[in-house]
PDB file of C-alpha atoms in Angstrom:
ATOM      1  CA  MET T   1      47.395 -10.037 -13.884  1.00 61.00           C
ATOM      2  CA  ASP T   2      47.058  -6.027 -13.541  1.00 84.00           C
ATOM      3  CA  LEU T   3      45.046  -5.931 -10.393  1.00 83.00           C
ATOM      4  CA  ASN T   4      44.426  -2.037 -10.563  1.00 86.00           C
ATOM      5  CA  CYS T   5      43.219  -2.510 -14.581  1.00 90.00           C
ATOM      6  CA  LEU T   6      40.847  -5.182 -13.502  1.00 93.00           C
ATOM      7  CA  LYS T   7      39.683  -3.209 -10.647  1.00 94.00           C
ATOM      8  CA  THR T   8      38.719  -0.609 -13.036  1.00 94.00           C
ATOM      9  CA  LYS T   9      36.854  -2.638 -15.057  1.00 95.00           C
ATOM     10  CA  TRP T  10      35.053  -4.532 -12.394  1.00 96.00           C
ATOM     11  CA  LEU T  11      33.923  -1.205 -10.528  1.00 96.00           C
ATOM     12  CA  GLN T  12      32.603  -0.127 -14.367  1.00 95.00           C
ATOM     13  CA  GLU T  13      30.470  -3.598 -14.289  1.00 95.00           C
ATOM     14  CA  GLU T  14      29.358  -2.740 -10.886  1.00 95.00           C
ATOM     15  CA  ARG T  15      28.040   0.810 -11.631  1.00 94.00           C
ATOM     16  CA  ILE T  16      26.491  -0.639 -14.788  1.00 91.00           C
ATOM     17  CA  ALA T  17      24.739  -3.065 -13.101  1.00 88.00           C
ATOM     18  CA  HIS T  18      21.140  -2.749 -13.488  1.00 81.00           C
ATOM     19  CA  ILE T  19      18.217  -4.486 -15.059  1.00 71.00           C
ATOM     20  CA  HIS T  20      15.148  -3.860 -17.273  1.00 66.00           C
ATOM     21  CA  GLY T  21      12.777  -6.625 -16.779  1.00 62.00           C
ATOM     22  CA  TRP T  22      14.631  -9.779 -16.681  1.00 69.00           C
ATOM     23  CA  ASP T  23      17.189  -9.039 -19.186  1.00 74.00           C
ATOM     24  CA  PHE T  24      20.805 -10.444 -18.988  1.00 82.00           C
ATOM     25  CA  SER T  25      21.733  -9.654 -22.490  1.00 85.00           C
ATOM     26  CA  HIS T  26      24.529  -7.339 -21.172  1.00 90.00           C
ATOM     27  CA  ILE T  27      26.469 -10.475 -20.227  1.00 91.00           C
ATOM     28  CA  GLU T  28      25.292 -12.596 -23.112  1.00 92.00           C
ATOM     29  CA  GLY T  29      28.299 -14.862 -24.284  1.00 93.00           C
ATOM     30  CA  ARG T  30      30.297 -14.212 -21.035  1.00 96.00           C
ATOM     31  CA  PHE T  31      28.141 -16.649 -19.186  1.00 96.00           C
ATOM     32  CA  GLU T  32      25.857 -19.529 -19.547  1.00 94.00           C
ATOM     33  CA  GLU T  33      22.968 -20.805 -17.546  1.00 91.00           C
ATOM     34  CA  GLY T  34      20.315 -22.966 -17.766  1.00 77.00           C
ATOM     35  CA  GLN T  35      21.675 -25.399 -20.442  1.00 80.00           C
ATOM     36  CA  ASN T  36      21.006 -28.312 -19.279  1.00 85.00           C
ATOM     37  CA  ILE T  37      17.787 -28.553 -17.090  1.00 92.00           C
ATOM     38  CA  PRO T  38      16.159 -31.930 -17.910  1.00 94.00           C
ATOM     39  CA  TRP T  39      12.341 -30.417 -18.675  1.00 96.00           C
ATOM     40  CA  ASN T  40      11.327 -27.640 -20.936  1.00 95.00           C
ATOM     41  CA  TYR T  41       9.173 -25.308 -18.695  1.00 96.00           C
ATOM     42  CA  GLU T  42       7.293 -23.498 -21.685  1.00 97.00           C
ATOM     43  CA  ALA T  43       6.303 -27.404 -22.879  1.00 97.00           C
ATOM     44  CA  ILE T  44       5.170 -28.354 -20.044  1.00 97.00           C
ATOM     45  CA  VAL T  45       2.831 -25.039 -19.700  1.00 98.00           C
ATOM     46  CA  ARG T  46       1.452 -25.356 -22.984  1.00 97.00           C
ATOM     47  CA  ARG T  47       0.741 -29.368 -22.086  1.00 96.00           C
ATOM     48  CA  TYR T  48      -2.216 -27.795 -19.859  1.00 97.00           C
ATOM     49  CA  LEU T  49      -2.989 -24.663 -21.846  1.00 97.00           C
ATOM     50  CA  SER T  50      -5.609 -24.159 -24.334  1.00 96.00           C
ATOM     51  CA  PRO T  51      -7.418 -21.031 -26.235  1.00 96.00           C
ATOM     52  CA  GLU T  52     -10.175 -20.983 -23.719  1.00 97.00           C
ATOM     53  CA  SER T  53      -8.224 -21.414 -20.565  1.00 98.00           C
ATOM     54  CA  ARG T  54      -8.114 -18.467 -18.296  1.00 98.00           C
ATOM     55  CA  LEU T  55      -4.607 -18.019 -17.944  1.00 98.00           C
ATOM     56  CA  LEU T  56      -2.923 -15.972 -14.998  1.00 98.00           C
ATOM     57  CA  ASP T  57       1.044 -15.611 -14.515  1.00 98.00           C
ATOM     58  CA  ILE T  58       2.363 -14.507 -11.209  1.00 97.00           C
ATOM     59  CA  ASP T  59       5.325 -12.567 -10.853  1.00 95.00           C
ATOM     60  CA  THR T  60       5.506 -12.151 -14.570  1.00 95.00           C
ATOM     61  CA  GLY T  61       8.701  -9.837 -14.494  1.00 90.00           C
ATOM     62  CA  GLY T  62       8.578  -7.691 -17.696  1.00 90.00           C
ATOM     63  CA  GLY T  63       5.963 -10.238 -19.148  1.00 94.00           C
ATOM     64  CA  GLU T  64       8.433 -11.744 -21.337  1.00 92.00           C
ATOM     65  CA  PHE T  65       7.383 -15.333 -21.061  1.00 95.00           C
ATOM     66  CA  LEU T  66       3.892 -14.823 -21.129  1.00 97.00           C
ATOM     67  CA  LEU T  67       4.008 -12.969 -24.185  1.00 97.00           C
ATOM     68  CA  SER T  68       5.866 -15.712 -25.849  1.00 97.00           C
ATOM     69  CA  LEU T  69       3.055 -18.036 -25.215  1.00 98.00           C
ATOM     70  CA  ASN T  70       0.654 -15.986 -27.376  1.00 97.00           C
ATOM     71  CA  HIS T  71      -2.146 -16.765 -25.601  1.00 98.00           C
ATOM     72  CA  PRO T  72      -5.542 -14.690 -26.111  1.00 98.00           C
ATOM     73  CA  PRO T  73      -5.410 -11.609 -24.036  1.00 98.00           C
ATOM     74  CA  GLU T  74      -8.782 -11.584 -23.010  1.00 98.00           C
ATOM     75  CA  ASN T  75      -8.294 -14.504 -21.160  1.00 98.00           C
ATOM     76  CA  THR T  76      -4.718 -13.550 -19.968  1.00 98.00           C
ATOM     77  CA  SER T  77      -3.893 -12.015 -16.458  1.00 98.00           C
ATOM     78  CA  ALA T  78      -0.681 -11.156 -14.942  1.00 98.00           C
ATOM     79  CA  THR T  79       0.521  -9.784 -11.535  1.00 97.00           C
ATOM     80  CA  GLU T  80       4.060  -8.273 -10.586  1.00 95.00           C
ATOM     81  CA  GLY T  81       5.112  -6.554  -7.147  1.00 92.00           C
ATOM     82  CA  TYR T  82       8.701  -5.384  -8.132  1.00 85.00           C
ATOM     83  CA  PRO T  83       8.287  -1.560  -8.566  1.00 88.00           C
ATOM     84  CA  PRO T  84      10.519  -1.283 -11.945  1.00 84.00           C
ATOM     85  CA  ASN T  85       8.799  -4.125 -13.359  1.00 89.00           C
ATOM     86  CA  VAL T  86       5.130  -2.874 -12.433  1.00 94.00           C
ATOM     87  CA  SER T  87       6.050   0.410 -14.304  1.00 92.00           C
ATOM     88  CA  LEU T  88       6.852  -1.806 -17.476  1.00 92.00           C
ATOM     89  CA  CYS T  89       3.976  -4.184 -17.245  1.00 95.00           C
ATOM     90  CA  GLN T  90       1.666  -1.204 -16.695  1.00 96.00           C
ATOM     91  CA  ALA T  91       2.742   0.449 -20.142  1.00 96.00           C
ATOM     92  CA  LEU T  92       2.871  -2.897 -22.059  1.00 96.00           C
ATOM     93  CA  LEU T  93       0.301  -5.410 -20.789  1.00 98.00           C
ATOM     94  CA  PRO T  94      -3.120  -3.384 -20.553  1.00 98.00           C
ATOM     95  CA  PRO T  95      -2.570  -1.964 -24.011  1.00 98.00           C
ATOM     96  CA  LEU T  96      -2.720  -5.449 -25.624  1.00 98.00           C
ATOM     97  CA  GLY T  97      -5.538  -6.261 -23.446  1.00 98.00           C
ATOM     98  CA  ILE T  98      -4.081  -8.357 -20.435  1.00 98.00           C
ATOM     99  CA  ASP T  99      -5.436  -8.137 -17.253  1.00 98.00           C
ATOM    100  CA  PHE T 100      -2.539  -6.617 -15.198  1.00 98.00           C
ATOM    101  CA  ARG T 101      -2.744  -6.030 -11.726  1.00 97.00           C
ATOM    102  CA  GLU T 102      -0.147  -5.071  -9.269  1.00 96.00           C
ATOM    103  CA  ALA T 103       0.370  -7.424  -6.187  1.00 95.00           C
ATOM    104  CA  ASP T 104       3.610  -7.710  -3.939  1.00 87.00           C
ATOM    105  CA  ARG T 105       2.100 -10.568  -1.990  1.00 86.00           C
ATOM    106  CA  SER T 106       1.760 -14.090  -2.858  1.00 88.00           C
ATOM    107  CA  ASP T 107      -1.044 -14.986   0.187  1.00 90.00           C
ATOM    108  CA  CYS T 108      -3.707 -12.537  -0.943  1.00 93.00           C
ATOM    109  CA  LEU T 109      -3.814 -12.102  -4.834  1.00 96.00           C
ATOM    110  CA  PRO T 110      -6.569  -9.657  -6.154  1.00 96.00           C
ATOM    111  CA  PHE T 111      -8.561 -12.428  -7.880  1.00 97.00           C
ATOM    112  CA  ASP T 112     -11.949 -13.787  -7.195  1.00 97.00           C
ATOM    113  CA  SER T 113     -12.196 -17.534  -6.192  1.00 98.00           C
ATOM    114  CA  GLY T 114     -12.341 -19.969  -8.781  1.00 98.00           C
ATOM    115  CA  SER T 115     -11.174 -17.422 -11.772  1.00 98.00           C
ATOM    116  CA  PHE T 116      -8.630 -19.559 -13.635  1.00 98.00           C
ATOM    117  CA  ASP T 117      -7.831 -22.721 -15.329  1.00 98.00           C
ATOM    118  CA  LEU T 118      -3.898 -22.589 -15.321  1.00 98.00           C
ATOM    119  CA  VAL T 119      -1.715 -20.058 -12.906  1.00 98.00           C
ATOM    120  CA  ILE T 120       2.120 -20.390 -13.835  1.00 98.00           C
ATOM    121  CA  ASN T 121       4.787 -18.797 -12.146  1.00 97.00           C
ATOM    122  CA  ARG T 122       8.637 -19.173 -13.106  1.00 94.00           C
ATOM    123  CA  HIS T 123      11.102 -17.814 -10.314  1.00 92.00           C
ATOM    124  CA  GLY T 124       8.323 -16.373  -8.199  1.00 91.00           C
ATOM    125  CA  ARG T 125       6.817 -16.488  -4.950  1.00 91.00           C
ATOM    126  CA  PHE T 126       3.437 -18.835  -4.325  1.00 95.00           C
ATOM    127  CA  ASP T 127       1.196 -19.787  -1.640  1.00 96.00           C
ATOM    128  CA  ALA T 128      -0.644 -23.064  -2.390  1.00 97.00           C
ATOM    129  CA  ARG T 129      -3.424 -22.417  -0.115  1.00 97.00           C
ATOM    130  CA  GLU T 130      -4.136 -19.084  -1.798  1.00 98.00           C
ATOM    131  CA  LEU T 131      -3.517 -20.878  -5.497  1.00 98.00           C
ATOM    132  CA  TYR T 132      -6.198 -23.316  -4.545  1.00 98.00           C
ATOM    133  CA  ARG T 133      -8.902 -20.797  -3.653  1.00 98.00           C
ATOM    134  CA  ILE T 134      -8.231 -18.753  -7.066  1.00 98.00           C
ATOM    135  CA  LEU T 135      -8.094 -21.884  -9.169  1.00 98.00           C
ATOM    136  CA  LYS T 136     -11.321 -23.535 -10.601  1.00 98.00           C
ATOM    137  CA  PRO T 137     -11.887 -26.931  -9.953  1.00 98.00           C
ATOM    138  CA  GLY T 138      -9.560 -29.114 -12.345  1.00 98.00           C
ATOM    139  CA  GLY T 139      -7.624 -26.054 -12.767  1.00 98.00           C
ATOM    140  CA  CYS T 140      -3.798 -26.570 -12.542  1.00 98.00           C
ATOM    141  CA  PHE T 141      -0.812 -24.609 -11.096  1.00 98.00           C
ATOM    142  CA  VAL T 142       2.647 -24.945 -12.945  1.00 98.00           C
ATOM    143  CA  THR T 143       5.995 -23.699 -11.599  1.00 98.00           C
ATOM    144  CA  GLN T 144       9.662 -23.542 -11.892  1.00 97.00           C
ATOM    145  CA  GLN T 145      11.660 -22.398  -9.091  1.00 97.00           C
ATOM    146  CA  VAL T 146      15.166 -21.563  -7.991  1.00 95.00           C
ATOM    147  CA  GLY T 147      15.914 -23.831  -5.016  1.00 96.00           C
ATOM    148  CA  ALA T 148      17.896 -22.821  -1.856  1.00 97.00           C
ATOM    149  CA  GLU T 149      21.092 -24.177  -2.897  1.00 96.00           C
ATOM    150  CA  ASN T 150      21.344 -22.103  -5.961  1.00 96.00           C
ATOM    151  CA  ASP T 151      24.608 -20.523  -6.748  1.00 96.00           C
ATOM    152  CA  ARG T 152      26.267 -21.566  -3.490  1.00 96.00           C
ATOM    153  CA  GLU T 153      29.531 -22.035  -4.854  1.00 97.00           C
ATOM    154  CA  LEU T 154      29.849 -18.715  -6.264  1.00 97.00           C
ATOM    155  CA  VAL T 155      28.345 -17.276  -3.129  1.00 97.00           C
ATOM    156  CA  ASP T 156      30.952 -19.192  -0.732  1.00 97.00           C
ATOM    157  CA  LEU T 157      33.703 -17.726  -3.150  1.00 97.00           C
ATOM    158  CA  LEU T 158      32.834 -14.170  -3.243  1.00 97.00           C
ATOM    159  CA  LEU T 159      30.972 -14.132   0.374  1.00 97.00           C
ATOM    160  CA  PRO T 160      31.941 -17.153   2.238  1.00 96.00           C
ATOM    161  CA  GLY T 161      29.968 -18.020   5.162  1.00 94.00           C
ATOM    162  CA  THR T 162      26.547 -16.241   3.773  1.00 96.00           C
ATOM    163  CA  LYS T 163      23.243 -18.145   4.716  1.00 94.00           C
ATOM    164  CA  LEU T 164      20.697 -19.134   2.402  1.00 95.00           C
ATOM    165  CA  ALA T 165      18.616 -16.410   1.120  1.00 92.00           C
ATOM    166  CA  PHE T 166      15.747 -19.092   1.011  1.00 93.00           C
ATOM    167  CA  PRO T 167      16.067 -22.121   3.460  1.00 94.00           C
ATOM    168  CA  GLU T 168      12.644 -23.350   2.525  1.00 94.00           C
ATOM    169  CA  GLN T 169      13.179 -23.635  -1.299  1.00 96.00           C
ATOM    170  CA  TYR T 170      12.986 -27.070  -1.666  1.00 97.00           C
ATOM    171  CA  LEU T 171      10.930 -29.814  -3.608  1.00 98.00           C
ATOM    172  CA  GLU T 172       9.837 -31.921  -1.066  1.00 97.00           C
ATOM    173  CA  LYS T 173       8.891 -28.828   1.096  1.00 97.00           C
ATOM    174  CA  ALA T 174       6.830 -27.527  -1.894  1.00 97.00           C
ATOM    175  CA  VAL T 175       5.299 -30.828  -2.551  1.00 98.00           C
ATOM    176  CA  ARG T 176       4.203 -31.105   1.509  1.00 98.00           C
ATOM    177  CA  SER T 177       2.131 -27.774   1.187  1.00 97.00           C
ATOM    178  CA  PHE T 178       0.777 -28.483  -1.733  1.00 98.00           C
ATOM    179  CA  THR T 179      -0.548 -32.063  -0.626  1.00 98.00           C
ATOM    180  CA  GLU T 180      -1.703 -30.301   2.562  1.00 98.00           C
ATOM    181  CA  ALA T 181      -3.560 -27.282   0.694  1.00 98.00           C
ATOM    182  CA  GLY T 182      -5.483 -30.545  -1.213  1.00 98.00           C
ATOM    183  CA  PHE T 183      -3.748 -30.314  -4.633  1.00 98.00           C
ATOM    184  CA  GLU T 184      -2.802 -33.590  -6.410  1.00 98.00           C
ATOM    185  CA  ILE T 185       0.789 -33.703  -7.604  1.00 98.00           C
ATOM    186  CA  LEU T 186       0.882 -33.842 -11.391  1.00 98.00           C
ATOM    187  CA  GLN T 187       4.825 -33.775 -11.663  1.00 96.00           C
ATOM    188  CA  SER T 188       7.750 -32.746  -9.407  1.00 98.00           C
ATOM    189  CA  ARG T 189      11.164 -32.925 -10.801  1.00 97.00           C
ATOM    190  CA  GLU T 190      14.569 -31.388  -9.333  1.00 97.00           C
ATOM    191  CA  ALA T 191      18.102 -30.465 -11.075  1.00 96.00           C
ATOM    192  CA  PHE T 192      21.447 -28.876 -10.322  1.00 96.00           C
ATOM    193  CA  PRO T 193      22.654 -27.433 -13.886  1.00 95.00           C
ATOM    194  CA  LYS T 194      25.909 -25.917 -14.165  1.00 96.00           C
ATOM    195  CA  ILE T 195      26.288 -21.841 -14.565  1.00 96.00           C
ATOM    196  CA  ARG T 196      29.628 -20.826 -15.858  1.00 97.00           C
ATOM    197  CA  PHE T 197      31.290 -17.404 -16.154  1.00 97.00           C
ATOM    198  CA  TYR T 198      34.218 -16.758 -18.695  1.00 97.00           C
ATOM    199  CA  ASP T 199      35.274 -13.324 -17.034  1.00 95.00           C
ATOM    200  CA  VAL T 200      34.881 -12.028 -13.603  1.00 97.00           C
ATOM    201  CA  GLY T 201      33.282  -8.829 -14.708  1.00 97.00           C
ATOM    202  CA  ALA T 202      29.995 -10.718 -15.694  1.00 97.00           C
ATOM    203  CA  LEU T 203      30.428 -12.442 -12.220  1.00 98.00           C
ATOM    204  CA  VAL T 204      30.297  -8.623 -10.601  1.00 97.00           C
ATOM    205  CA  TRP T 205      27.613  -7.898 -12.863  1.00 96.00           C
ATOM    206  CA  PHE T 206      25.753 -10.712 -11.600  1.00 96.00           C
ATOM    207  CA  ALA T 207      26.155 -10.472  -8.026  1.00 97.00           C
ATOM    208  CA  ARG T 208      25.332  -7.184  -8.268  1.00 95.00           C
ATOM    209  CA  ILE T 209      21.973  -8.089  -9.778  1.00 93.00           C
ATOM    210  CA  ILE T 210      20.985 -11.054  -7.823  1.00 92.00           C
ATOM    211  CA  GLU T 211      21.669  -8.906  -4.581  1.00 92.00           C
ATOM    212  CA  TRP T 212      19.511 -11.082  -2.444  1.00 92.00           C
ATOM    213  CA  GLU T 213      22.171 -14.132  -2.821  1.00 95.00           C
ATOM    214  CA  PHE T 214      24.921 -12.065  -2.937  1.00 97.00           C
ATOM    215  CA  PRO T 215      24.125  -9.484   0.295  1.00 96.00           C
ATOM    216  CA  GLY T 216      26.374  -6.729   0.683  1.00 95.00           C
ATOM    217  CA  PHE T 217      28.515  -7.768  -2.165  1.00 97.00           C
ATOM    218  CA  SER T 218      30.953  -4.721  -3.604  1.00 97.00           C
ATOM    219  CA  VAL T 219      34.207  -4.693  -5.671  1.00 97.00           C
ATOM    220  CA  GLU T 220      35.628  -2.924  -2.763  1.00 96.00           C
ATOM    221  CA  SER T 221      34.509  -5.182  -0.061  1.00 96.00           C
ATOM    222  CA  CYS T 222      34.972  -8.602  -1.881  1.00 97.00           C
ATOM    223  CA  PHE T 223      38.227  -7.426  -4.159  1.00 97.00           C
ATOM    224  CA  SER T 224      40.684 -10.088  -2.711  1.00 96.00           C
ATOM    225  CA  GLN T 225      37.719 -12.923  -3.249  1.00 97.00           C
ATOM    226  CA  LEU T 226      37.446 -11.634  -6.869  1.00 97.00           C
ATOM    227  CA  CYS T 227      41.279 -11.522  -7.130  1.00 96.00           C
ATOM    228  CA  ARG T 228      41.149 -15.447  -6.260  1.00 96.00           C
ATOM    229  CA  ALA T 229      38.181 -15.808  -8.566  1.00 97.00           C
ATOM    230  CA  GLN T 230      40.407 -14.230 -11.522  1.00 96.00           C
ATOM    231  CA  ASN T 231      43.354 -16.499 -10.366  1.00 96.00           C
ATOM    232  CA  LEU T 232      40.712 -19.416 -10.733  1.00 96.00           C
ATOM    233  CA  LEU T 233      39.401 -18.215 -14.015  1.00 97.00           C
ATOM    234  CA  ASP T 234      43.312 -18.162 -15.495  1.00 95.00           C
ATOM    235  CA  LYS T 235      43.728 -21.603 -14.234  1.00 96.00           C
ATOM    236  CA  GLU T 236      40.793 -23.347 -15.426  1.00 96.00           C
ATOM    237  CA  GLY T 237      39.669 -21.105 -18.460  1.00 96.00           C
ATOM    238  CA  VAL T 238      35.940 -20.920 -16.430  1.00 97.00           C
ATOM    239  CA  ILE T 239      34.313 -20.167 -13.157  1.00 97.00           C
ATOM    240  CA  GLU T 240      32.247 -23.082 -12.839  1.00 97.00           C
ATOM    241  CA  ALA T 241      28.976 -23.784  -9.854  1.00 96.00           C
ATOM    242  CA  SER T 242      25.685 -25.409  -9.627  1.00 96.00           C
ATOM    243  CA  THR T 243      22.276 -23.701 -10.147  1.00 96.00           C
ATOM    244  CA  HIS T 244      19.287 -25.606  -8.223  1.00 97.00           C
ATOM    245  CA  ARG T 245      16.063 -25.669 -10.064  1.00 97.00           C
ATOM    246  CA  PHE T 246      12.564 -27.779  -9.278  1.00 98.00           C
ATOM    247  CA  LEU T 247       9.701 -28.399 -11.371  1.00 98.00           C
ATOM    248  CA  LEU T 248       6.080 -28.736  -9.863  1.00 98.00           C
ATOM    249  CA  ALA T 249       2.898 -29.113 -11.358  1.00 98.00           C
ATOM    250  CA  ALA T 250      -0.179 -29.413  -9.555  1.00 98.00           C
ATOM    251  CA  ALA T 251      -4.273 -29.827  -9.834  1.00 98.00           C
ATOM    252  CA  LYS T 252      -7.179 -28.886  -8.125  1.00 98.00           C
ATOM    253  CA  PRO T 253      -9.229 -31.660  -7.811  1.00 97.00           C
ATOM    254  CA  VAL T 254     -12.662 -31.489  -9.348  1.00 94.00           C
ATOM    255  CA  GLU T 255     -15.337 -31.525  -6.684  1.00 76.00           C
TER     256      GLU T 255
END
């Protein structure tokens, strides 16, 4: 193993670690994630969606999933708060007839009370009481979330001793907050599917992109840990860890 050659490659991955929307195509074929989630988020969303539904996608990213639903644009709204994605959404969604609004808070959304039949959110922030406010009676909220223990083996490998980025992100806590806000729980599920890396450079790129899970990570400061990761890869053929996902669907009761 030529450490100088590897370090050069890893530094190159670090330099180019930028993302457009939520696009991981740069490391496609070099890692796998989400292969064994025991539910289909899209199918569950579609179960609660009809063409006449007023739909809101919170923290839409670059609008990729929202657009895949092909919902009538006149019945579609979206929010996003991350500045690069805001610019992307402003250029893409309003010309299609979709109501897009910049929003970087989950507890104060820029919509009237009782506006939506269905609100969806994948891997974004939410506030149960604010969702209750903007939903119509009988309306539903569906979310797939990244849990508190996501990628912990990878974090421990590269940055041992790092605290949980989002220690409140557990299914039971989310269920409790929605129940207390007045919702009826329709579905709640949790899973720990595997994530796999087939080269350390892909892991470097990933750790730089997911900076909230890997705070302060760099090739220089974590070089010895990256060498351990390379040794593990050489021995096992893969670097494998667990992700953490949960699904929650809840309904605002009909008054």
